[in-house]
XYZ file of C-alpha atoms in Angstrom:
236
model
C 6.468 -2.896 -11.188
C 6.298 -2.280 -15.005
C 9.224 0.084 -16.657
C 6.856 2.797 -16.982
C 5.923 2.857 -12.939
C 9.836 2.727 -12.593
C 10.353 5.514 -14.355
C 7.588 7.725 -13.083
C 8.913 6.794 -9.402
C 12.112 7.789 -9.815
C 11.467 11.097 -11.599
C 9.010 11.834 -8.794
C 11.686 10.776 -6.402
C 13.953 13.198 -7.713
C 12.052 16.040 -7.418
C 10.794 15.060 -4.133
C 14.770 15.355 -3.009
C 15.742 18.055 -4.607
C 13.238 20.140 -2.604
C 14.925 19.468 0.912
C 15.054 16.719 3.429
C 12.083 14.285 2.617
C 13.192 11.265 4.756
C 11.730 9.561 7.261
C 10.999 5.887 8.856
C 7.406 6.604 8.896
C 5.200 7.296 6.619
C 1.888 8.307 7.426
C -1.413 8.557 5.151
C -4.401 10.996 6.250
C -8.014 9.822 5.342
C -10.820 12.515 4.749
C -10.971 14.754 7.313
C -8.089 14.190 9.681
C -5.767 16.547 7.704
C -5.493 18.583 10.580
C -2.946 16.105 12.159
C 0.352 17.767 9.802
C -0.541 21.107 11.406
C 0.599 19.725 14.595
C 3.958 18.750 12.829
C 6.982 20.777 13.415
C 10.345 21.401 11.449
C 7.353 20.989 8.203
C 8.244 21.221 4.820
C 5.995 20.607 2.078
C 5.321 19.840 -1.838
C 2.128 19.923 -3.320
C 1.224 16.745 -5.080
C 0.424 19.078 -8.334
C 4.561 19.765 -8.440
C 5.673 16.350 -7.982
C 5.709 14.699 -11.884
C 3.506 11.417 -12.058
C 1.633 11.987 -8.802
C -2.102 11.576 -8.143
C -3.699 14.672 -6.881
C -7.009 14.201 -5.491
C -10.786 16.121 -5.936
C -12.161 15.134 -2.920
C -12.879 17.704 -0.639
C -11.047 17.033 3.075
C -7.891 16.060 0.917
C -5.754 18.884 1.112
C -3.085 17.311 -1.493
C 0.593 17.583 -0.133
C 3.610 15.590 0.815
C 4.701 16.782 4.456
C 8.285 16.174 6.149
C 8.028 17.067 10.008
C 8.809 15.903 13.721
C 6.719 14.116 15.905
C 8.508 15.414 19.245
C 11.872 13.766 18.188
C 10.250 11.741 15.408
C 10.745 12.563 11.451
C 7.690 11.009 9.241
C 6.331 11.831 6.268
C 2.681 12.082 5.831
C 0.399 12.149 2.728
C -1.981 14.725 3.542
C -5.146 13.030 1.261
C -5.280 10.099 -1.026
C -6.733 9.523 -4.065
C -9.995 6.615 -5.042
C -11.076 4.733 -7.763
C -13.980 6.660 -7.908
C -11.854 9.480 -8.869
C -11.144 7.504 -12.198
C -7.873 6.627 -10.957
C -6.157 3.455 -11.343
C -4.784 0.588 -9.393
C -1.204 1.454 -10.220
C -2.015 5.701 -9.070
C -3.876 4.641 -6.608
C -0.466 2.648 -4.843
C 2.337 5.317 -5.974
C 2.113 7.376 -3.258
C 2.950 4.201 -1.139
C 5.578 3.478 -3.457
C 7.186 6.569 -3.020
C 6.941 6.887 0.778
C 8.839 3.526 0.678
C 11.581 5.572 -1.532
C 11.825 7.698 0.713
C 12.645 5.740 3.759
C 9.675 4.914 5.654
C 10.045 1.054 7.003
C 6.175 1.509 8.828
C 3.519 3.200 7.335
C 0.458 3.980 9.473
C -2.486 4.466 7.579
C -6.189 6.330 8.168
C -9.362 6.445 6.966
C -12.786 7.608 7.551
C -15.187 4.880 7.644
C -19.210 4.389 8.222
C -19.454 2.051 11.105
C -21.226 -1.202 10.785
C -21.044 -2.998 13.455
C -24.095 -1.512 15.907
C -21.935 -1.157 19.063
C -19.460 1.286 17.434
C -20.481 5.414 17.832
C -19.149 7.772 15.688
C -16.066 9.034 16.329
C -14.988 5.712 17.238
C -11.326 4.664 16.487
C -11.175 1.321 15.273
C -7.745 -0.343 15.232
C -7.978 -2.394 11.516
C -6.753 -6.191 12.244
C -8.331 -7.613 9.187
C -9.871 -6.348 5.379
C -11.865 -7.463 2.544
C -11.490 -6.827 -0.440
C -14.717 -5.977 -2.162
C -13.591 -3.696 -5.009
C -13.096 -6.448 -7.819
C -9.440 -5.743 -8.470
C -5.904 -6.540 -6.708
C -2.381 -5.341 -6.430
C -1.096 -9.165 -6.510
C -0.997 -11.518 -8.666
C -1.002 -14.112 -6.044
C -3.137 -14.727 -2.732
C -3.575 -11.790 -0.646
C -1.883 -11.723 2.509
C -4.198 -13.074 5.397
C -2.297 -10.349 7.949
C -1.411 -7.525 6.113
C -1.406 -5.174 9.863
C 1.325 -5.781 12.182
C -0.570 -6.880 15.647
C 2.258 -5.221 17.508
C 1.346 -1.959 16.155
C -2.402 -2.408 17.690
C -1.375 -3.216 20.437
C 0.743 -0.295 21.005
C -1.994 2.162 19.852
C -4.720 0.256 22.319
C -2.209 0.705 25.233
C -1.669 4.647 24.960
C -5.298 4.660 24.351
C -6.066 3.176 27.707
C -3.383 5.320 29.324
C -5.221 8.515 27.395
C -8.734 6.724 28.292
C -9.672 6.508 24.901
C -11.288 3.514 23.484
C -10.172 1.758 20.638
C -12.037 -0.685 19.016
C -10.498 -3.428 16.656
C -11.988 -4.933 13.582
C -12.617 -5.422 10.052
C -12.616 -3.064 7.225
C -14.217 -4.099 4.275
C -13.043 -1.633 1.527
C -15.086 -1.082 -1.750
C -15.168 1.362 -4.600
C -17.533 4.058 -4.809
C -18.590 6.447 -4.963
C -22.128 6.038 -4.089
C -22.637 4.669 -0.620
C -23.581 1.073 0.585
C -27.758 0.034 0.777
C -29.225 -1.115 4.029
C -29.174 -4.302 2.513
C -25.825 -4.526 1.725
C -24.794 -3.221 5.259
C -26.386 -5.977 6.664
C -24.721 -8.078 4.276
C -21.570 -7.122 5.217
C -22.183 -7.596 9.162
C -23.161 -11.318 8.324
C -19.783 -11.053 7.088
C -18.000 -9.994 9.994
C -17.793 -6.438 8.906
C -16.885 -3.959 11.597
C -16.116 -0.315 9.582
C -16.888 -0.029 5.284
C -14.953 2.467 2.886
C -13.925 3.352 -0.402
C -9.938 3.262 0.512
C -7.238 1.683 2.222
C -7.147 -1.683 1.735
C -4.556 -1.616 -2.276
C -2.492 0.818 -0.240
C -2.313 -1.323 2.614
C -1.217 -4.370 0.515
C 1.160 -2.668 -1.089
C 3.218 -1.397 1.498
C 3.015 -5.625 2.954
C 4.372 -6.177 -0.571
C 7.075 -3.924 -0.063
C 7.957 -4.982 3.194
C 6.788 -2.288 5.341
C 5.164 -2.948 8.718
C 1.316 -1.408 8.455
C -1.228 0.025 11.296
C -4.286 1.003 9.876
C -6.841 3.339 11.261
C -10.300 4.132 10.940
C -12.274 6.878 12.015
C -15.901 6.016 12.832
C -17.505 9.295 10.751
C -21.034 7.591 10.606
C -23.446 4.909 11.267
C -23.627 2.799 8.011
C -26.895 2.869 6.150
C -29.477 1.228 7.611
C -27.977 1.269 11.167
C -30.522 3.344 12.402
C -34.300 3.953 12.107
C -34.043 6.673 9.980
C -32.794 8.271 6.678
């Protein structure tokens, strides 16, 4: 981390905990649409990204833009409600700082979410798709080195396909292939992408997700079947 990311950490970590209580073991990131989770929080408190110095704040609409503290039954986690892209004209090092200051804060796990267009042809939307393995596609990395081959804890996904069978909800498990944006992926490269072993595509997730690895946090990752991929179907 550079002097300058040190610096903006710890002044947004300072304002973060001079507002109240902001710590937790788990840190939790909420993809487009699924904001709604945090309003089943209780014990809440909340800072708008806008207020915390150095922070990202996101344009996209579905990303509310707050840092939440709240209980999960007996649980404290923190969740990022919204995330910002490189399509945004953000940059690698905004894009992970939100990570970086959940992991200030406490949180040893972080589960992360997304929405995501589903390309493999047996997954419906609405769909949750446990994430056991990404690609890169977006051209840039927060290493130097190698990527890590398992950046998502198996335990983790295992866990989440259990309750789901208790609940009877199916989960699916896959891979996410993560790219930039904004515009969305051609038939062609959907099928592309398949031939690839491709399960779910998005435009997030996967530089978060290696930087909380980095950092040594155990990761589950998420994704939200919100649509058939282009070119899934026979029709616009």
């Amino acid at each position: 981390m550079s002097k300058l990311n040190e610096d903006a950490l710890t002044a947004a970590l300072e304002t973060i905990n001079n507002r109240g209580d902001f710590s937790g073991q788990t840190g939790l990131v909420l993809g487009s649409g699924l904001g709604h989770f945090a309003e089943e929080l209780s014990n809440v408190q909340r800072i708008p990204f806008h207020e915390i110095p150095h922070f990202p704040v996101s344009t996209v609409k579905g990303h509310a833009g707050e840092l939440i503290s709240g209980r999960v039954a007996e649980h404290r986690v923190l969740v990022m409600r919204g995330r910002v892209h490189f399509y945004e004209g953000y940059t690698l090092d905004q894009i992970i700082f939100p990570i970086q200051i959940l992991r200030g804060l406490g949180a040893q796990t972080l589960i992360i979410t997304n929405a995501a267009g589903a390309v493999n042809m047996e997954f419906q939307p609405g769909d949750l798709m446990v994430i056991d393995r990404q690609m890169n596609l977006t051209g840039r990395s927060v290493l130097s080195e190698a990527e890590p081959l398992r950046p998502y804890l198996r335990r983790l996904g295992d866990l989440v396909e259990r309750v789901g069978r208790e609940m009877k909800l199916p989960i699916r498990r896959g891979c996410y292939a993560g790219l930039t944006g904004p515009t969305y992926e051609t038939p062609a490269e959907i099928r592309l992408l398949r031939h690839m072993g491709v399960d779910a595509v998005g435009m997030s997730t996967i530089h978060e997700t290696i930087e909380a690895y980095a950092l040594g946090m155990e990761v589950l990752g998420i994704s939200c079947m919100t649509n058939f991929a282009a070119g899934i179907l026979d029709q616009p």
